[in-house]
Short mmCIF file of C-alpha atoms in Angstrom, two decimals:
data_model
loop_
_atom_site.label_atom_id
_atom_site.label_comp_id
_atom_site.label_asym_id
_atom_site.label_seq_id
_atom_site.Cartn_x
_atom_site.Cartn_y
_atom_site.Cartn_z
CA MET A 1 -18.48 20.85 -14.01
CA SER A 2 -19.55 21.54 -17.62
CA GLU A 3 -19.30 17.85 -18.47
CA ASP A 4 -21.40 17.10 -15.41
CA MET A 5 -24.21 19.42 -16.56
CA VAL A 6 -24.68 18.10 -20.11
CA GLY A 7 -27.31 15.37 -20.16
CA LEU A 8 -28.89 16.29 -16.84
CA PRO A 9 -32.67 16.53 -16.68
CA GLY A 10 -34.40 19.68 -15.55
CA ARG A 11 -37.80 21.35 -15.48
CA VAL A 12 -38.76 24.68 -17.05
CA THR A 13 -39.72 27.26 -14.42
CA GLY A 14 -39.89 30.21 -16.81
CA THR A 15 -40.88 29.81 -20.48
CA VAL A 16 -37.93 29.09 -22.79
CA GLY A 17 -38.13 29.92 -26.47
CA PRO A 18 -36.59 31.67 -29.45
CA GLY A 19 -35.88 35.26 -28.47
CA LEU A 20 -36.64 34.51 -24.81
CA VAL A 21 -34.33 33.91 -21.87
CA GLY A 22 -36.15 31.44 -19.68
CA GLU A 23 -35.31 29.58 -16.52
CA VAL A 24 -34.90 25.94 -15.58
CA ILE A 25 -34.27 24.11 -12.34
CA VAL A 26 -31.72 21.29 -12.40
CA ARG A 27 -30.85 18.84 -9.65
CA ILE A 28 -27.09 19.00 -9.16
CA ARG A 29 -24.52 18.77 -6.35
CA GLY A 30 -27.03 17.26 -3.91
CA GLY A 31 -29.59 20.03 -4.38
CA ALA A 32 -31.53 21.92 -7.03
CA GLU A 33 -30.30 25.08 -8.75
CA HIS A 34 -31.86 27.57 -11.16
CA PHE A 35 -30.17 28.44 -14.45
CA LEU A 36 -30.94 30.92 -17.22
CA ALA A 37 -32.04 28.88 -20.21
CA HIS A 38 -32.11 29.19 -23.99
CA PRO A 39 -33.62 26.67 -26.40
CA ALA A 40 -31.20 24.40 -28.24
CA PRO A 41 -31.00 25.17 -31.98
CA GLY A 42 -34.09 23.82 -33.74
CA THR A 43 -36.07 23.74 -30.51
CA GLY A 44 -39.29 25.73 -30.27
CA ARG A 45 -41.01 27.17 -27.24
CA LEU A 46 -40.82 25.17 -23.99
CA GLU A 47 -43.58 26.00 -21.54
CA THR A 48 -43.36 26.02 -17.75
CA GLY A 49 -43.36 22.49 -16.37
CA THR A 50 -41.75 20.88 -19.43
CA VAL A 51 -39.11 18.28 -18.60
CA VAL A 52 -35.90 19.15 -20.45
CA THR A 53 -32.37 17.86 -21.00
CA VAL A 54 -29.33 20.13 -20.76
CA VAL A 55 -27.43 20.01 -24.07
CA GLU A 56 -24.88 22.77 -23.42
CA TYR A 57 -23.61 24.61 -20.35
CA LEU A 58 -22.10 28.10 -20.37
CA PRO A 59 -20.60 29.00 -16.99
CA PRO A 60 -21.58 30.30 -14.63
CA ARG A 61 -25.41 30.05 -14.86
CA THR A 62 -26.59 29.53 -18.46
CA VAL A 63 -27.78 26.36 -20.19
CA TYR A 64 -29.20 25.37 -23.55
CA VAL A 65 -32.01 22.84 -23.29
CA MET A 66 -34.34 20.69 -25.36
CA ALA A 67 -37.51 18.80 -24.43
CA ALA A 68 -36.70 15.44 -22.86
CA TYR A 69 -39.80 13.78 -24.33
CA ASP A 70 -41.71 14.16 -27.59
CA ASN A 71 -45.32 15.21 -27.14
#
């Protein structure tokens, strides 16, 4: 499943940032699931509602994410 997670889009549901454990929702396995989220290295704060891409998955429920679009 880890290969399946990397590259998936998601949306921040709890602010993600350095020193913070946030939350994202990702559509997977025919539904949507919440994961604990950390920012990818070099990524700043990601506010609620930001569209993100999963760059790393740590089973069972943790992902590293970065913004999908530049602002």
